[in-house]
CSV table of C-alpha atoms in Angstrom, one decimal:
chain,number,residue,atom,x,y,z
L,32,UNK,CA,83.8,96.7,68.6
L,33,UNK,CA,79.9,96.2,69.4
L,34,UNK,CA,78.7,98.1,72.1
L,35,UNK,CA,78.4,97.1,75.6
L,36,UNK,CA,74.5,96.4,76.9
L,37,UNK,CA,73.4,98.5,79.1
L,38,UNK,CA,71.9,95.6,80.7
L,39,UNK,CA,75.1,94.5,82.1
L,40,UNK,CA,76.2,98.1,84.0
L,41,UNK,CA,74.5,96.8,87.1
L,42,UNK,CA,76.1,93.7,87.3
L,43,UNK,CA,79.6,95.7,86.0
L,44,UNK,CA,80.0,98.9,87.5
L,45,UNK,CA,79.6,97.9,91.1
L,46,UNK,CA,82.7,95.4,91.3
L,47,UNK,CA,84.5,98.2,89.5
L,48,UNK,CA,83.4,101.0,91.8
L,49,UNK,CA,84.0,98.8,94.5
L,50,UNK,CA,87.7,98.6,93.8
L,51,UNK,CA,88.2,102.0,93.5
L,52,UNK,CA,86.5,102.7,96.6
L,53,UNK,CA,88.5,100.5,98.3
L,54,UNK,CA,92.1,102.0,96.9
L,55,UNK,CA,91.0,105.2,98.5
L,56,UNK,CA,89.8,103.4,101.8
L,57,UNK,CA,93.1,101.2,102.4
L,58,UNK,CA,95.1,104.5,101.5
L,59,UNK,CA,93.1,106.4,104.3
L,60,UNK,CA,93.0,103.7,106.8
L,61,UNK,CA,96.8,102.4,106.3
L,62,UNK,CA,98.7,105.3,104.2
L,63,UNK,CA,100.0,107.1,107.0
L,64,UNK,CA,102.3,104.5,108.3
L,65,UNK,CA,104.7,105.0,105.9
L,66,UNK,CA,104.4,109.0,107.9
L,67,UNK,CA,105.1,107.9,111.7
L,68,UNK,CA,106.9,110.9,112.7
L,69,UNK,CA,103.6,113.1,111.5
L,70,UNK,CA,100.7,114.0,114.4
L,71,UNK,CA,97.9,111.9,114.7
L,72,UNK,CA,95.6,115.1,114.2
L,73,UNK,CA,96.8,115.7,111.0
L,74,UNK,CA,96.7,111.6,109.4
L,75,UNK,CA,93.5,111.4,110.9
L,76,UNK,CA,92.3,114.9,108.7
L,77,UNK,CA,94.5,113.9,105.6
L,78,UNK,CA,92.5,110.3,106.2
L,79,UNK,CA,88.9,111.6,106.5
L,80,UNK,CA,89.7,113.8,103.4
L,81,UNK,CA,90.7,110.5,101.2
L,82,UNK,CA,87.8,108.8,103.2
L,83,UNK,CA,85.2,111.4,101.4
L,84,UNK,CA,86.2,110.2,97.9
L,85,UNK,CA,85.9,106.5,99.2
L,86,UNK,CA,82.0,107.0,100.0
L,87,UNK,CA,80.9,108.9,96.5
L,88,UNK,CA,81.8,105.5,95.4
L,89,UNK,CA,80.9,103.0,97.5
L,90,UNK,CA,77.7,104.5,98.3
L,91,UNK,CA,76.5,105.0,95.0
L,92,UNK,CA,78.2,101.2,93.7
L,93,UNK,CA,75.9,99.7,96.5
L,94,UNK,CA,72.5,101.8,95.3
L,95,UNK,CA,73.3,100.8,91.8
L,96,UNK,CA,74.8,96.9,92.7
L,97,UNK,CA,71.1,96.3,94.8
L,98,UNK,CA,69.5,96.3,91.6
L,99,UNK,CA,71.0,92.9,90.8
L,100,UNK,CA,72.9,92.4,93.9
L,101,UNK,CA,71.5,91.3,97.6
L,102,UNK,CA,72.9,93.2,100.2
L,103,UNK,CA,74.8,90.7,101.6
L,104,UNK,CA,76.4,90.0,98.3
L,105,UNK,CA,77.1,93.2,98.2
L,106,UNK,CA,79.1,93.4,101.8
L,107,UNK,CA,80.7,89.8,100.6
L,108,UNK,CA,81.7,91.5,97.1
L,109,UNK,CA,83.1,94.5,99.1
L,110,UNK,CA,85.0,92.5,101.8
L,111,UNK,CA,86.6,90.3,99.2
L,112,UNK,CA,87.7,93.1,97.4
L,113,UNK,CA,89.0,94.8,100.3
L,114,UNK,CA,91.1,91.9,101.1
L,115,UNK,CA,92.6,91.9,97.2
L,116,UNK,CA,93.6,95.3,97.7
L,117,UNK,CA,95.0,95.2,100.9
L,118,UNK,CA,97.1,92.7,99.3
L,119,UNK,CA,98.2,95.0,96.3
L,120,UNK,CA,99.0,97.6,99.1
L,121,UNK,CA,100.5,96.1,101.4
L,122,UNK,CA,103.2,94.6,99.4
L,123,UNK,CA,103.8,97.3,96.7
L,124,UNK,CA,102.9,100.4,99.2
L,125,UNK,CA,104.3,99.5,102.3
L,126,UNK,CA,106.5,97.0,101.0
L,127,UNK,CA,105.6,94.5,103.8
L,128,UNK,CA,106.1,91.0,102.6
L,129,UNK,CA,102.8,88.7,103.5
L,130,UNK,CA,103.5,85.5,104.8
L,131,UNK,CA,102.1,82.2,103.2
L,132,UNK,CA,99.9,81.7,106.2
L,133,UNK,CA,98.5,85.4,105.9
L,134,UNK,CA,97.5,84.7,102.4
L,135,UNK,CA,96.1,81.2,103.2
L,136,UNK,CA,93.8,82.7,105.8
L,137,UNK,CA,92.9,85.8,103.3
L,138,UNK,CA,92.0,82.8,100.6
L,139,UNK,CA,90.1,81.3,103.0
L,140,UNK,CA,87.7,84.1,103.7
L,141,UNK,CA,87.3,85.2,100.2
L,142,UNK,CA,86.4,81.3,99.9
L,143,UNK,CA,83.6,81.6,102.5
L,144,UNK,CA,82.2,84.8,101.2
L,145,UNK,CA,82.0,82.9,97.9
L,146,UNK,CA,79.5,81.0,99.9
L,147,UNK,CA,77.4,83.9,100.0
L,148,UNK,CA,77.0,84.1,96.3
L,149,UNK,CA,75.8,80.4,96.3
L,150,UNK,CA,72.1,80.4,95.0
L,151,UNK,CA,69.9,77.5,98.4
């Protein structure tokens, strides 16, 4: 298998860090509702904790991403991501169905972020 060029790990990595950040962020913002019954003091501790892992990821995927990346493709990579994940979550994790019109209005913001990404 030839070897990947080291090139390409700017353009790579901060999708993929990206994505991991944002499994830990949807778990800290939206985990706890499966926990009703437990006080708000304590989510919002267990959430900060999970929120501490999010930013040793995202921070350094946006330091490494502006290498290749503008920093508003960056925030457009990140909010489309967020939105594929909340996805993933919300229907596997919470198991609450999304409606067609839900997902038609997600599409259509991952659509206009795509915009972003379009060279003038």
């Amino acid at each position: 298998m030839p070897a990947v060029s080291p090139s390409i790990w700017p353009w790579v990595l901060p999708p993929l860090m990206l994505v991991a950040s944002n499994v830990f962020m949807t778990f800290a913002w939206y985990g706890h509702l499966k926990f009703a019954s437990a006080p708000l003091w304590g989510v919002v501790l267990v959430s900060w904790g999970i929120a501490f892992f999010e930013y040793w990821l995202a921070v350094p995927a946006n330091r490494i991403g502006h290498a290749v990346y503008s920093a508003a493709q960056l925030k457009t990579m990140q909010e489309a991501i967020t939105f594929a994940v909340f996805v993933v979550f919300s229907s596997t994790y919470l198991k609450e169905a999304l409606a067609p019109s839900q997902l038609l209005g997600f599409a259509l913001i991952v659509g206009g972020a795509a915009l972003v990404f379009l060279k003038p």
